[in-house]
Tab-separated table of N, CA and C in Angstrom:
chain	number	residue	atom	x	y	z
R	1	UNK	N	6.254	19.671	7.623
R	1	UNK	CA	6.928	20.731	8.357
R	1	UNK	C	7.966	20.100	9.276
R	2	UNK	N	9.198	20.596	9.542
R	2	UNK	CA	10.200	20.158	10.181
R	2	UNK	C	10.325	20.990	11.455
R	3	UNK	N	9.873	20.319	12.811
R	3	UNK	CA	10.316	20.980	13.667
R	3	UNK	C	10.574	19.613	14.806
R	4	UNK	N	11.149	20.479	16.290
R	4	UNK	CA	12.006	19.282	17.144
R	4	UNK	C	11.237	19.602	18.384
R	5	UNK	N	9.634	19.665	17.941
R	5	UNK	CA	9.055	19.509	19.414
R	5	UNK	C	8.638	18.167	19.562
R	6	UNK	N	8.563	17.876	21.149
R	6	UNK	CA	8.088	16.769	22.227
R	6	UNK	C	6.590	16.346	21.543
R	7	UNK	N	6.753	14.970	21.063
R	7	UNK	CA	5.332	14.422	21.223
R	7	UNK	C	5.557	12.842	22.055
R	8	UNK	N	4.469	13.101	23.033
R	8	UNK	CA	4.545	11.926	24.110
R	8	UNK	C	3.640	11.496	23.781
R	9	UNK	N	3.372	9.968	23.570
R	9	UNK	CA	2.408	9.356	23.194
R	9	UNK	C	2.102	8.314	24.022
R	10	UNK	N	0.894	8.089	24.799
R	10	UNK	CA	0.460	6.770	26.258
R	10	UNK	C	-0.567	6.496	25.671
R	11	UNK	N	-0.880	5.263	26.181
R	11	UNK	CA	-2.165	4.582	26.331
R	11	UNK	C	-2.847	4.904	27.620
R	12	UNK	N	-4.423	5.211	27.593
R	12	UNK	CA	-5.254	5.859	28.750
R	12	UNK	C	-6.272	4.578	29.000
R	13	UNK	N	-6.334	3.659	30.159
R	13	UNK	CA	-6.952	2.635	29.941
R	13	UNK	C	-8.769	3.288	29.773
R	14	UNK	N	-8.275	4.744	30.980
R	14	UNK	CA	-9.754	5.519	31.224
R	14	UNK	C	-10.401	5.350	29.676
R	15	UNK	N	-9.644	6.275	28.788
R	15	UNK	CA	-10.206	6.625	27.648
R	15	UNK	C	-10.567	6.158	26.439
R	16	UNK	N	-9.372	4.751	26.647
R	16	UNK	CA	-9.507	3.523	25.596
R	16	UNK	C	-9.057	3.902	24.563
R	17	UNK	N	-8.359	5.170	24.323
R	17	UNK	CA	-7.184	5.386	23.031
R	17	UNK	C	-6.075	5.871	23.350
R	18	UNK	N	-5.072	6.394	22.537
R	18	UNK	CA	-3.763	6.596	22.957
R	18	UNK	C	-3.929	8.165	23.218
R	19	UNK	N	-3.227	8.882	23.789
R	19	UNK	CA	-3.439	10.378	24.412
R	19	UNK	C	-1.993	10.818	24.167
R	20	UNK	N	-2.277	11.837	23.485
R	20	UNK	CA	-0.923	12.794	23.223
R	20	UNK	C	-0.615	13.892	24.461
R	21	UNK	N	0.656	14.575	24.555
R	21	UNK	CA	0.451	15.433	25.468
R	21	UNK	C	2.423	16.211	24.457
R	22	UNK	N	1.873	17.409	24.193
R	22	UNK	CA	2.732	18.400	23.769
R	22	UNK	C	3.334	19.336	24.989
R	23	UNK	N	4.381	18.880	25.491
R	23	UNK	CA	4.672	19.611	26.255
R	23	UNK	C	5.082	20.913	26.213
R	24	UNK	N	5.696	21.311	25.026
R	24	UNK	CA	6.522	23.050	25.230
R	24	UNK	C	5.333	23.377	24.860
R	25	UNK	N	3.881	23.236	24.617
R	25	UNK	CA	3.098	24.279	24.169
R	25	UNK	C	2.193	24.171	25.429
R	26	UNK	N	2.234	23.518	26.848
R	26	UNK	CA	1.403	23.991	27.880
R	26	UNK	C	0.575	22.359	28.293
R	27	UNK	N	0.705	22.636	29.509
R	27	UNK	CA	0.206	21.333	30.022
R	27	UNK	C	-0.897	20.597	29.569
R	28	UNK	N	-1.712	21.823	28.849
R	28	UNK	CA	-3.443	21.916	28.823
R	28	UNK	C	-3.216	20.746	27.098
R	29	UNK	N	-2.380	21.054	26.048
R	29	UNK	CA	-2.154	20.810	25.102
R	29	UNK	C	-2.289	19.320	24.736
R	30	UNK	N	-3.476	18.854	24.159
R	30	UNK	CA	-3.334	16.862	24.505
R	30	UNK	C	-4.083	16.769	23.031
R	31	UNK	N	-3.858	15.575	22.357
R	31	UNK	CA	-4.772	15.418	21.398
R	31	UNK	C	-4.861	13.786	21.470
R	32	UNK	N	-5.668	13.074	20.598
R	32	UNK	CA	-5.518	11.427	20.871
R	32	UNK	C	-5.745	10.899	19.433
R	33	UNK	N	-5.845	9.773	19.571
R	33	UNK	CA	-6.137	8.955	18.702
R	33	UNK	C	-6.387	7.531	19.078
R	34	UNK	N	-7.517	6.779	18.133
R	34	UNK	CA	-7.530	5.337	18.324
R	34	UNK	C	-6.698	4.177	18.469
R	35	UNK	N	-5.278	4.539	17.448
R	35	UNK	CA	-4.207	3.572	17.239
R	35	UNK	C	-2.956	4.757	17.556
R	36	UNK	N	-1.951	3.906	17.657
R	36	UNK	CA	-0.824	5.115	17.849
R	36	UNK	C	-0.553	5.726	16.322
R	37	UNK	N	-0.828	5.368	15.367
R	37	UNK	CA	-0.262	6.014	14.027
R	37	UNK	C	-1.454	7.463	14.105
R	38	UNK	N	-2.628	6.913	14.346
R	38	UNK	CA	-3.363	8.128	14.610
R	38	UNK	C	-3.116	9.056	15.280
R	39	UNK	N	-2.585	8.991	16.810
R	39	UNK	CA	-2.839	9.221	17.924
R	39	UNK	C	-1.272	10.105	17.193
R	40	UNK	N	-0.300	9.765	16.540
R	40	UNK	CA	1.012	10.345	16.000
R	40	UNK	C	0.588	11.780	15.210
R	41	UNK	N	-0.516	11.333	14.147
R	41	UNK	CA	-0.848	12.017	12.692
R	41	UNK	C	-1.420	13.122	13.246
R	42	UNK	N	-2.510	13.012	14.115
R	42	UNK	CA	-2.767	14.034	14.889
R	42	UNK	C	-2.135	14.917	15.766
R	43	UNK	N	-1.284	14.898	16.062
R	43	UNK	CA	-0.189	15.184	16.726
R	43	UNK	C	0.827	15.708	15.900
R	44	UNK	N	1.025	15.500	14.945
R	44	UNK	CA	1.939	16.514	13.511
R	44	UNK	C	0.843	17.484	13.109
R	45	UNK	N	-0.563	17.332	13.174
R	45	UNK	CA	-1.451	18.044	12.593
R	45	UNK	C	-1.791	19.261	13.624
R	46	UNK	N	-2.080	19.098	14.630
R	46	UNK	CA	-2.013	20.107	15.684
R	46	UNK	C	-0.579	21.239	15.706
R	47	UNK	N	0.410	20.299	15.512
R	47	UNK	CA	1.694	21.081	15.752
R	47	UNK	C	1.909	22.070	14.954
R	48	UNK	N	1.177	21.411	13.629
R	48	UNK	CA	1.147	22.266	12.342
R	48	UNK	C	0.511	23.731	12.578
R	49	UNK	N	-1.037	23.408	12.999
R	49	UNK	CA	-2.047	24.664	13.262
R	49	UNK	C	-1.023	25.567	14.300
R	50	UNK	N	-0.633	24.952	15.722
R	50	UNK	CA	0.124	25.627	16.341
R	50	UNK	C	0.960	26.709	15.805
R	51	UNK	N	2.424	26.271	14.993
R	51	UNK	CA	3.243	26.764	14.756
R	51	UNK	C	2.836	27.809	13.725
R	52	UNK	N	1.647	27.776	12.797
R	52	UNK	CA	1.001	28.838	12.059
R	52	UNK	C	0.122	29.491	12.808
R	53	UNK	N	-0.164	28.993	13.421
R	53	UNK	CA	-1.042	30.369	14.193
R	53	UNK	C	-0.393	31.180	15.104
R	54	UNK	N	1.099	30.616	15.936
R	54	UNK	CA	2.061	31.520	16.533
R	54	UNK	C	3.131	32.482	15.638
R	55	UNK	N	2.698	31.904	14.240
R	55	UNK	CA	3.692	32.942	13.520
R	55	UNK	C	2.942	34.126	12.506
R	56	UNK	N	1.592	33.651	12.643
R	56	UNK	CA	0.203	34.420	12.113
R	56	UNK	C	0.363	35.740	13.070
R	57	UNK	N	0.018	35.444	14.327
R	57	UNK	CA	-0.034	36.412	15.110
R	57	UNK	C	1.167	37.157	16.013
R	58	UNK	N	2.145	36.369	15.384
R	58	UNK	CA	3.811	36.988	15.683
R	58	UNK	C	4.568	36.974	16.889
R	59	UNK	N	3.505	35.813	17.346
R	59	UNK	CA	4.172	35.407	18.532
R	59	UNK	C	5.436	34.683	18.335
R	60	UNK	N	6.315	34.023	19.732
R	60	UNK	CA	7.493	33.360	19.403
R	60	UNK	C	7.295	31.964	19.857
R	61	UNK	N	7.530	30.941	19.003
R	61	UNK	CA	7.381	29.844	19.237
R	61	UNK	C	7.956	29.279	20.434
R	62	UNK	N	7.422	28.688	20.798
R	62	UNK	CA	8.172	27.653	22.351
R	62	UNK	C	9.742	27.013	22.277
R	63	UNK	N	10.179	27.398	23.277
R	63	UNK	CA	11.793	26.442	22.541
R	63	UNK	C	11.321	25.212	22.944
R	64	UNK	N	12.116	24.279	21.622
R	64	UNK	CA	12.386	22.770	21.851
R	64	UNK	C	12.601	22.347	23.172
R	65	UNK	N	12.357	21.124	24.020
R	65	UNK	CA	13.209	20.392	24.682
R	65	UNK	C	13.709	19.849	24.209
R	66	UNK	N	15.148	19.603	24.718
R	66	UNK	CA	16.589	18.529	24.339
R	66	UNK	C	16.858	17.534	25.611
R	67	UNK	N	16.852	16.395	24.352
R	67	UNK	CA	16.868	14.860	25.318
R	67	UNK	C	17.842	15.693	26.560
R	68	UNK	N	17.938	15.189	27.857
R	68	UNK	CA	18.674	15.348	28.520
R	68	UNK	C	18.313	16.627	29.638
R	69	UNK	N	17.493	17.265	29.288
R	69	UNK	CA	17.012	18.262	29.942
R	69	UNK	C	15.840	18.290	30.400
R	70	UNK	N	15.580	18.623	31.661
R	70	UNK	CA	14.393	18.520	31.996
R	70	UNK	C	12.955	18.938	31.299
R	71	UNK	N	12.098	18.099	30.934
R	71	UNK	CA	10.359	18.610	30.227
R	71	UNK	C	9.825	19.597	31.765
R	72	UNK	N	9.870	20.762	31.207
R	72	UNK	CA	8.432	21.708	31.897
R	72	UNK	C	7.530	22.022	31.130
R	73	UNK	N	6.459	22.482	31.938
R	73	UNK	CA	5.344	22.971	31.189
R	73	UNK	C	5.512	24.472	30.912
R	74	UNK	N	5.307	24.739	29.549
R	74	UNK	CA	5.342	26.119	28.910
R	74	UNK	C	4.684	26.937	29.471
């Protein structure tokens, strides 16, 4: 699926894996993984469920952030 949302990807020393955090879909929005390719894959996979379940129920998807503009929380 082709879309141009924010995936931020850190290392959490707390948690001992890498921690995602999706910003246009809400602060609360985090997923992780062990390695960053994981911590990525999961993070296309969530976005996926997201964007079908906001168009399931006919909601409107979050706009993109664009480099250059400030990240808020949705």
């Amino acid at each position: 699926m082709n879309n141009h949302y924010t995936i931020i990807i850190q290392w959490s020393e707390e948690d001992k894996c890498f921690v995602v955090s999706l910003p246009e879909w809400g602060e609360f929005c985090h997923t992780h993984g062990d390695t960053y390719e994981e911590a990525l894959k999961n993070a296309q996979e969530v976005l996926e469920m997201l964007i079908s379940s906001y168009l399931e129920d006919g909601q409107p998807l979050p706009e993109p952030q664009i480099l250059g503009k400030s990240l808020t929380a949705a």
